[in-house]
Amino acid sequence: MPTAAKLVSAVLFAVVAYAAAEAYAQTLPPGQPRQLLVPIVTVLGLFQGWLTMGGRVGAGISMAITTGVRTSFQIAFWAIVGFGLYEMFYRSTRLRYDGPGEAVIAAIELFMEYGLSVLMATTCLIILFVGGALAGILAELVNRRWS
């Protein structure tokens, strides 16, 4: 059921995801494609805000903070998984792997590589942590006001 808290959560986490993706894009080496990074992560933020945060408002401020941080890091997790799988399929269509087992191992290596690169981007992590906490608090306040 659509609520004001879900709508506000979706918009706020789309903004957090956009800011985090922009901060992460600044850490990428020159020549690495980044044109789809920001829009895809922003859409992930929209959906995660609606589904995860929007569905769990109403339990108090402390729970809103933890759910907000959880939502932010779920955005990062699904971005890592999505881009890792995309890269693995891209490489497999270029016949870089000898079999499906090698492709699966390469996908896991890509997840770890992308995860470490996100962990090394401290500005991105700060945006995810602080932005998620603030967005969670605002979603909780909106839920208190309009429900």
XYZ file of N, CA and C in Angstrom:
441
model
N 0.833 -1.176 0.000
C 0.000 0.000 0.000
C 0.886 1.250 0.000
N 0.676 2.163 -0.927
C 1.473 3.385 -0.962
C 1.169 4.287 0.241
N 2.217 4.777 0.849
C 2.082 5.719 1.959
C 3.042 6.874 1.735
N 2.851 7.922 2.494
C 3.748 9.071 2.397
C 5.159 8.684 2.827
N 5.252 7.834 3.843
C 6.572 7.415 4.319
C 7.320 6.615 3.258
N 6.619 5.759 2.520
C 7.274 4.998 1.456
C 7.752 5.911 0.340
N 6.924 6.890 -0.021
C 7.304 7.821 -1.076
C 8.517 8.651 -0.659
N 8.479 9.174 0.548
C 9.597 9.979 1.047
C 10.847 9.114 1.177
N 10.698 7.887 1.651
C 11.840 6.983 1.763
C 12.457 6.709 0.398
N 11.620 6.472 -0.588
C 12.120 6.202 -1.934
C 12.910 7.395 -2.470
N 12.365 8.582 -2.311
C 13.049 9.777 -2.823
C 14.341 10.036 -2.051
N 14.287 9.933 -0.732
C 15.485 10.199 0.076
C 16.600 9.205 -0.223
N 16.267 7.933 -0.353
C 17.314 6.955 -0.621
C 17.792 7.013 -2.063
N 16.966 7.505 -2.979
C 17.461 7.765 -4.327
C 18.502 8.880 -4.296
N 18.270 9.898 -3.468
C 19.235 10.993 -3.327
C 20.526 10.489 -2.667
N 20.396 9.675 -1.624
C 21.578 9.109 -0.962
C 22.362 8.241 -1.937
N 21.653 7.413 -2.711
C 22.320 6.546 -3.680
C 23.007 7.362 -4.768
N 22.358 8.422 -5.220
C 22.962 9.293 -6.229
C 24.254 9.918 -5.710
N 24.206 10.452 -4.501
C 25.395 11.088 -3.924
C 26.514 10.076 -3.712
N 26.174 8.893 -3.235
C 27.190 7.865 -3.006
C 27.791 7.393 -4.334
N 26.952 7.238 -5.351
C 27.460 6.806 -6.657
C 28.358 7.868 -7.280
N 27.996 9.126 -7.124
C 28.858 10.208 -7.633
C 30.195 10.223 -6.906
N 30.163 10.024 -5.591
C 31.414 9.994 -4.828
C 32.268 8.793 -5.232
N 31.622 7.656 -5.448
C 32.365 6.470 -5.869
C 32.922 6.638 -7.276
N 32.158 7.268 -8.170
C 32.619 7.464 -9.551
C 33.888 8.312 -9.598
N 34.058 9.194 -8.621
C 35.262 10.027 -8.588
C 36.505 9.206 -8.259
N 36.329 8.041 -7.643
C 37.480 7.219 -7.274
C 37.872 6.226 -8.361
N 37.047 6.092 -9.399
C 37.359 5.142 -10.464
C 38.539 5.631 -11.284
N 39.364 4.705 -11.769
C 40.494 5.115 -12.604
C 40.009 5.683 -13.936
N 40.800 6.557 -14.537
C 40.408 7.123 -15.832
C 40.267 6.013 -16.878
N 39.277 6.145 -17.719
C 39.049 5.163 -18.760
C 38.048 4.090 -18.386
N 37.733 3.959 -17.100
C 36.741 2.970 -16.676
C 35.350 3.549 -16.944
N 34.491 2.772 -17.607
C 33.160 3.308 -17.925
C 32.344 3.584 -16.672
N 31.702 4.740 -16.666
C 30.894 5.115 -15.507
C 29.576 5.765 -15.894
N 29.237 5.740 -17.176
C 28.030 6.441 -17.602
C 26.744 5.836 -17.045
N 26.679 4.530 -16.819
C 25.469 3.916 -16.278
C 25.517 3.716 -14.770
N 26.645 3.974 -14.152
C 26.793 3.734 -12.713
C 25.795 4.556 -11.901
N 25.786 5.851 -12.106
C 24.950 6.741 -11.293
C 23.455 6.487 -11.511
N 22.959 6.388 -12.759
C 21.517 6.146 -12.909
C 21.058 4.799 -12.344
N 21.850 3.754 -12.534
C 21.440 2.443 -12.035
C 21.427 2.415 -10.512
N 22.434 2.984 -9.887
C 22.485 3.004 -8.424
C 21.373 3.893 -7.869
N 21.039 4.965 -8.557
C 19.943 5.827 -8.118
C 18.614 5.079 -8.153
N 18.381 4.311 -9.196
C 17.149 3.514 -9.281
C 17.133 2.443 -8.188
N 18.288 1.843 -7.921
C 18.375 0.896 -6.802
C 17.990 1.572 -5.488
N 18.459 2.791 -5.286
C 18.109 3.542 -4.085
C 16.618 3.817 -3.995
N 16.012 4.109 -5.129
C 14.575 4.345 -5.168
C 13.809 3.102 -4.713
N 14.161 1.959 -5.282
C 13.466 0.720 -4.925
C 13.763 0.280 -3.492
N 15.013 0.375 -3.070
C 15.354 -0.033 -1.708
C 14.695 0.891 -0.686
N 14.616 2.169 -0.988
C 13.937 3.096 -0.087
C 12.469 2.762 0.061
N 11.822 2.451 -1.057
C 10.402 2.116 -1.020
C 10.163 0.794 -0.294
N 10.930 -0.229 -0.672
C 10.668 -1.576 -0.158
C 11.217 -1.800 1.245
N 12.477 -1.449 1.466
C 13.108 -1.773 2.743
C 12.755 -0.744 3.814
N 13.100 0.508 3.569
C 12.861 1.527 4.597
C 11.376 1.846 4.718
N 10.709 2.011 3.594
C 9.299 2.377 3.622
C 8.420 1.342 4.293
N 8.818 0.089 4.215
C 8.031 -0.955 4.828
C 8.295 -1.159 6.305
N 9.327 -0.486 6.841
C 9.699 -0.716 8.241
C 9.634 0.539 9.107
N 8.975 1.562 8.640
C 8.839 2.768 9.466
C 7.788 2.539 10.531
N 7.879 3.314 11.590
C 6.892 3.228 12.649
C 7.375 2.508 13.889
N 8.649 2.135 13.945
C 9.160 1.390 15.094
C 10.017 2.249 16.013
N 10.087 3.527 15.761
C 10.884 4.414 16.602
C 12.125 4.935 15.889
N 12.719 5.975 16.475
C 13.859 6.644 15.856
C 15.087 5.742 15.802
N 15.382 5.029 16.865
C 16.591 4.197 16.854
C 16.481 3.088 15.815
N 15.307 2.498 15.675
C 15.113 1.479 14.649
C 15.151 2.109 13.258
N 14.686 3.335 13.136
C 14.728 4.026 11.847
C 16.170 4.285 11.419
N 17.028 4.627 12.375
C 18.441 4.857 12.053
C 19.082 3.564 11.568
N 18.875 2.477 12.302
C 19.500 1.216 11.898
C 18.925 0.698 10.581
N 17.637 0.864 10.372
C 17.041 0.435 9.111
C 17.513 1.323 7.964
N 17.710 2.600 8.231
C 18.224 3.497 7.202
C 19.640 3.136 6.778
N 20.483 2.824 7.753
C 21.859 2.417 7.427
C 21.830 1.076 6.692
N 20.961 0.177 7.149
C 20.828 -1.121 6.470
C 20.390 -0.934 5.021
N 19.434 -0.052 4.795
C 18.952 0.211 3.447
C 20.070 0.761 2.568
N 20.866 1.669 3.110
C 21.983 2.231 2.347
C 22.981 1.161 1.943
N 23.304 0.282 2.870
C 24.284 -0.741 2.541
C 23.688 -1.847 1.675
N 22.377 -2.014 1.692
C 21.752 -2.915 0.728
C 21.848 -2.350 -0.679
N 21.755 -1.036 -0.809
C 21.938 -0.404 -2.110
C 23.332 -0.727 -2.635
N 24.341 -0.558 -1.778
C 25.718 -0.856 -2.197
C 25.880 -2.335 -2.527
N 25.292 -3.214 -1.716
C 25.405 -4.649 -1.962
C 24.818 -5.028 -3.315
N 23.602 -4.580 -3.596
C 22.968 -4.953 -4.859
C 23.660 -4.306 -6.050
N 24.262 -3.132 -5.855
C 25.037 -2.528 -6.936
C 26.277 -3.368 -7.231
N 26.957 -3.829 -6.192
C 28.143 -4.677 -6.377
C 27.756 -5.977 -7.075
N 26.679 -6.610 -6.624
C 26.239 -7.867 -7.238
C 25.840 -7.636 -8.694
N 25.069 -6.606 -8.945
C 24.602 -6.336 -10.306
C 25.729 -6.034 -11.275
N 26.623 -5.136 -10.878
C 27.721 -4.787 -11.772
C 28.723 -5.928 -11.914
N 28.901 -6.723 -10.858
C 29.776 -7.887 -10.946
C 29.233 -8.930 -11.907
N 27.926 -9.203 -11.813
C 27.309 -10.151 -12.742
C 27.338 -9.635 -14.173
N 27.085 -8.345 -14.341
C 27.140 -7.772 -15.681
C 28.540 -7.945 -16.286
N 29.554 -7.641 -15.506
C 30.923 -7.769 -15.998
C 31.262 -9.223 -16.312
N 30.808 -10.150 -15.479
C 31.064 -11.567 -15.729
C 30.390 -12.012 -17.029
N 29.134 -11.612 -17.239
C 28.453 -11.988 -18.475
C 29.099 -11.318 -19.688
N 29.531 -10.090 -19.522
C 30.223 -9.408 -20.612
C 31.500 -10.157 -20.991
N 32.271 -10.534 -19.992
C 33.497 -11.280 -20.258
C 33.207 -12.654 -20.850
N 32.138 -13.299 -20.382
C 31.832 -14.635 -20.895
C 31.386 -14.584 -22.350
N 30.729 -13.503 -22.764
C 30.363 -13.389 -24.176
C 31.575 -13.106 -25.055
N 32.648 -12.665 -24.452
C 33.913 -12.452 -25.184
C 34.805 -13.694 -25.109
N 34.235 -14.803 -24.585
C 34.899 -16.112 -24.496
C 36.180 -16.068 -23.665
N 36.137 -15.365 -22.551
C 37.299 -15.308 -21.662
C 37.358 -16.492 -20.701
N 36.265 -17.218 -20.576
C 36.217 -18.339 -19.635
C 36.095 -19.649 -20.406
N 36.713 -20.676 -19.846
C 36.669 -21.991 -20.490
C 35.405 -22.761 -20.163
N 34.745 -22.442 -19.079
C 33.539 -23.165 -18.703
C 32.741 -22.399 -17.692
N 31.570 -22.928 -17.329
C 30.720 -22.214 -16.374
C 31.329 -22.123 -14.978
N 32.095 -23.125 -14.584
C 32.734 -23.078 -13.261
C 33.721 -21.934 -13.158
N 34.485 -21.737 -14.205
C 35.443 -20.633 -14.215
C 34.724 -19.284 -14.200
N 33.570 -19.188 -14.871
C 32.793 -17.949 -14.880
C 32.232 -17.640 -13.490
N 31.788 -18.669 -12.779
C 31.248 -18.461 -11.431
C 32.359 -18.003 -10.491
N 33.522 -18.626 -10.594
C 34.655 -18.215 -9.762
C 35.052 -16.779 -10.087
N 35.030 -16.432 -11.365
C 35.362 -15.059 -11.762
C 34.329 -14.070 -11.224
N 33.060 -14.469 -11.186
C 32.025 -13.580 -10.648
C 32.269 -13.320 -9.173
N 32.640 -14.352 -8.429
C 32.927 -14.172 -7.003
C 34.137 -13.264 -6.826
N 35.144 -13.428 -7.658
C 36.315 -12.549 -7.596
C 35.936 -11.110 -7.916
N 35.040 -10.930 -8.886
C 34.583 -9.582 -9.221
C 33.798 -8.968 -8.067
N 32.957 -9.762 -7.385
C 32.224 -9.249 -6.226
C 33.205 -8.757 -5.171
N 34.230 -9.551 -4.910
C 35.216 -9.167 -3.892
C 35.997 -7.928 -4.331
N 36.371 -7.871 -5.604
C 37.117 -6.713 -6.108
C 36.277 -5.441 -6.015
N 35.026 -5.517 -6.457
C 34.160 -4.342 -6.396
C 33.840 -3.964 -4.952
N 33.648 -4.962 -4.101
C 33.387 -4.691 -2.687
C 34.556 -3.985 -2.021
N 35.771 -4.436 -2.320
C 36.951 -3.771 -1.758
C 37.094 -2.354 -2.286
N 36.748 -2.148 -3.548
C 36.861 -0.789 -4.086
C 35.853 0.144 -3.425
N 34.674 -0.367 -3.071
C 33.697 0.459 -2.348
C 34.201 0.728 -0.937
N 34.789 -0.276 -0.301
C 35.321 -0.078 1.054
C 36.470 0.925 1.080
N 37.198 1.039 -0.007
C 38.309 1.986 -0.070
C 37.834 3.405 -0.369
N 36.618 3.552 -0.851
C 36.061 4.873 -1.150
C 35.386 5.403 0.118
N 36.175 6.040 0.977
C 35.659 6.451 2.285
C 34.551 7.492 2.174
N 34.627 8.382 1.215
C 33.570 9.382 1.057
C 32.243 8.705 0.741
N 32.289 7.698 -0.097
C 31.081 6.937 -0.436
C 30.509 6.257 0.796
N 31.361 5.659 1.616
C 30.893 4.992 2.836
C 30.285 5.977 3.830
N 30.898 7.137 3.961
C 30.367 8.154 4.871
C 28.999 8.630 4.392
N 28.865 8.837 3.091
C 27.575 9.256 2.538
C 26.524 8.184 2.786
N 26.886 6.920 2.571
C 25.934 5.835 2.802
C 25.528 5.751 4.270
N 26.491 5.867 5.167
C 26.198 5.731 6.595
C 25.395 6.914 7.111
N 25.898 8.114 6.936
C 25.230 9.313 7.466
C 23.927 9.585 6.711
N 23.972 9.472 5.390
C 22.765 9.697 4.598
C 21.672 8.698 4.916
N 22.064 7.435 5.118
C 21.079 6.425 5.474
C 20.443 6.698 6.819
N 21.257 7.106 7.794
C 20.722 7.410 9.122
C 19.773 8.606 9.066
N 20.176 9.659 8.364
C 19.316 10.847 8.265
C 18.040 10.556 7.486
N 18.162 9.809 6.403
C 16.975 9.465 5.616
C 16.023 8.591 6.438
N 16.565 7.706 7.243
C 15.723 6.881 8.109
C 14.969 7.715 9.131
N 15.664 8.683 9.725
C 15.011 9.565 10.702
C 13.905 10.371 10.034
N 14.197 10.936 8.862
C 13.182 11.726 8.162
C 11.979 10.877 7.763
N 12.232 9.644 7.323
C 11.121 8.755 6.966
C 10.265 8.457 8.190
N 10.897 8.263 9.317
C 10.154 8.005 10.556
C 9.317 9.230 10.946
N 9.899 10.415 10.819
C 9.150 11.630 11.152
C 7.977 11.846 10.209
N 8.172 11.549 8.930
C 7.072 11.654 7.969
C 5.980 10.656 8.319
N 6.371 9.460 8.710
C 5.373 8.451 9.099
C 4.583 8.918 10.320
N 5.238 9.530 11.269
C 4.536 10.026 12.463
C 3.567 11.154 12.105
N 3.975 11.979 11.170
C 3.159 13.144 10.815
C 1.943 12.775 9.971
N 2.114 11.885 8.983
C 1.045 11.642 8.010
C 0.428 10.250 8.073
N 0.589 9.554 9.162
C -0.105 8.256 9.222
C -0.936 8.132 10.479
